[in-house]
Phi, psi and omega in degrees: 000128183251149172236123181243150179232141174234123174271111188299318181224110178236162182285346175229162179289126179239162178302149178301317173222127182243124180292124182245334180201155175207156176218131180268122183213159180253124178236122180290157180303127180082358182266175178226157176206138180273129179239130184246129174241140176247125180256140178227192183300321183295337181274333184261352179255185180202165177264126182278180180300334180276000180086357181272150180279137183233142169236129184231150176289161178144188181256134181239131175263133181244128181240138180229133179175191184272354180203180185290348178264025181303141183254341178289118188217162175207156180238145176228154178242135178252126176262178179297322179293325176298318181296320179299319179294318179295319179298319180295314181295324179294319178297318178297318180295318180296320179294322178295313180296318182299324182277335187257320191228022177277114179297139178286167181303318181300322180289319178297316179297317179298321178295318179298327179298332177298323179286332172297313178300314182298315185280343171303319179276312183304310182282331175296319177294314182299319186272322194250335193294319179299313178298318181299315181292319185277317189259342179255307178286326177093023178278150178291141180305321179297321178295316179297320179300317179296320178299312182299313183296314181298314181293320182291328175297314177296324181298325180293335176273322184294323184300305180296329177298317180294323177298318179295317180297314182296320180296336183257010179274134176225114178222174179292341178268358181112196182267320190250325181303320184305328182292334175293324178284315184290326190256354184299312181290312175303324178301311180293319182296313181292326176300312179298316182297325180299324182255018183284330177052061177289156180282110183222167174288166184303311179299321180289327175300316180296315180296317181295315180298317180296313183294313183291323178292320177297314179295322180298314180293326179290315181287330174297316177296318184295335180256330186276325178297310175297323178299317180296324180283342185300322183302323182292341180249005176279331179201145176274353184277120183296326179294319178292325177293326176296319178295317177300320179298324179293323176295323179295319179297317178299319178298318179294319179296320178301316179294321178297317178295322180298313179293317183292317188273325192250336188300309182292314176299324177294319177301317179295317182295309183288337181274357177104005177104114179299133178092351178271160181294332183270005184295127179240097185293325179296318177296320179300314178296319183300312182286326178299314183278344168296316179291314181293321179294321177297317178298316180298319179299313180299317182295321177294323177294322175299318178300317179299312187283343183256352182252163178221149172262122183247340187249130176275117179300148179298143179287137180277121181262344181233112184259023182279092183295324181297319179293319178301316181294321179297318178295318181297319181289346176275351181272100185297319181298319179295318180299316180298313181292326178295315178296316179299320179295318179297315181294320180295312180294327177296319177300313180296316182296316181293315180299314180296319186295327185260002183299315181296318178295319181302313183284329180287315188260340180256311182278329180093025179288121180262007178089358180282155182302134179246320177220115188056239180262004185266133171280177183298318181296313181295321179295318178301313181292320181295313179294327175296320178294319178295322177294324177298318178298316178299322178297323177299323181297322184268356183301315182297318180295318180294320179295322179291325184284316186249349188091148184299316183297310182293323178295319179298314181297313182297316181290327177294318177296318178299318178298318179298321179295323178292324177296315178298324182301331181294340178289345185245002181269125180291158186295337182270359182265063185299313184290334173293317177301316180298314180297315179296319180295321179294322177295316181288339182283000000 
């Protein structure tokens, strides 16, 4: 059962109907059931362009039903005296939440470290694994493609299964935190094994690559799905969850910079020096990911020991997954955003995966230092990551100026134009590539 609110006249443009509450319940055919929703200041207010929370007088339409086109409705009017009462109750609630369930700085930092651990592997796989399999292990690109497709198909099934398992977990440490403890060491071990590159025959290389990549994605799901859900049970306060999300973003960016800036130079260092006769690229990858996998394991353990679960998730009373999926597929806005998300992530994944090949075979990067200790590929990736950080800073301003929808469309088109632009940049125009990539990032 969904509850939507429409503010008829607000000082800023708001959704026609905004979902404020929902409850999952089972009602037999021809039966009835009473469902109660409580509305407060946070449901009737909004955040303005300045980032401040606002409550305004006016008429509000309330809709209740099974979807966003619900017809059961009622209207309420808020006067100035009503707003004073709501502001007072909101202040009391914020003080209560602040004193009882506000995560400390150490906990927020520890939570952010979990995303650093996660992205050490996620971005390492996205940027380096294709190159590692083809140019270090020596597998044919077509073989690697089949491995990737097969594992990812299973991964699409594995993710929701892990979500179901985590939701039904009950331990003294909570529902989601225990997986950080149980899976941290397997996560690091399988990461190292994936990039270990043992000397094997061609058939055994294929079998080893398939098995380790499959295990890596499974253990990644087993630790990352509960980690992602952890934020929702650390605090019931939406503002605090927003702050936790910002720590998580910082953690992910840190891992991205680490992979972009350090992975290739570390490979060169541990392998004996790029361009030397004794250079062993397989050894370089092996030792690099031994170090990164150990770091990821430690960071996930830090996340476990520094965080707490404070909120009990609502119990699921209806386990009909088929019905849930049918309702979801009727949501046109969700379908559009889901397709856009898949295409956007596919664009990022493909670009990252072929970057090393692009610079090695098109630009001619041999891995030697180009700027300080960075080769051309690492410098290109690092500056792209820094541009991405700068883009995050301006995201809020662009959304306020053009609206979230228009900003998304415009920036997506700009990104597409930069991708097309790479087809026309000659191999010796390195700084042009860097500039176009920074714009697209």
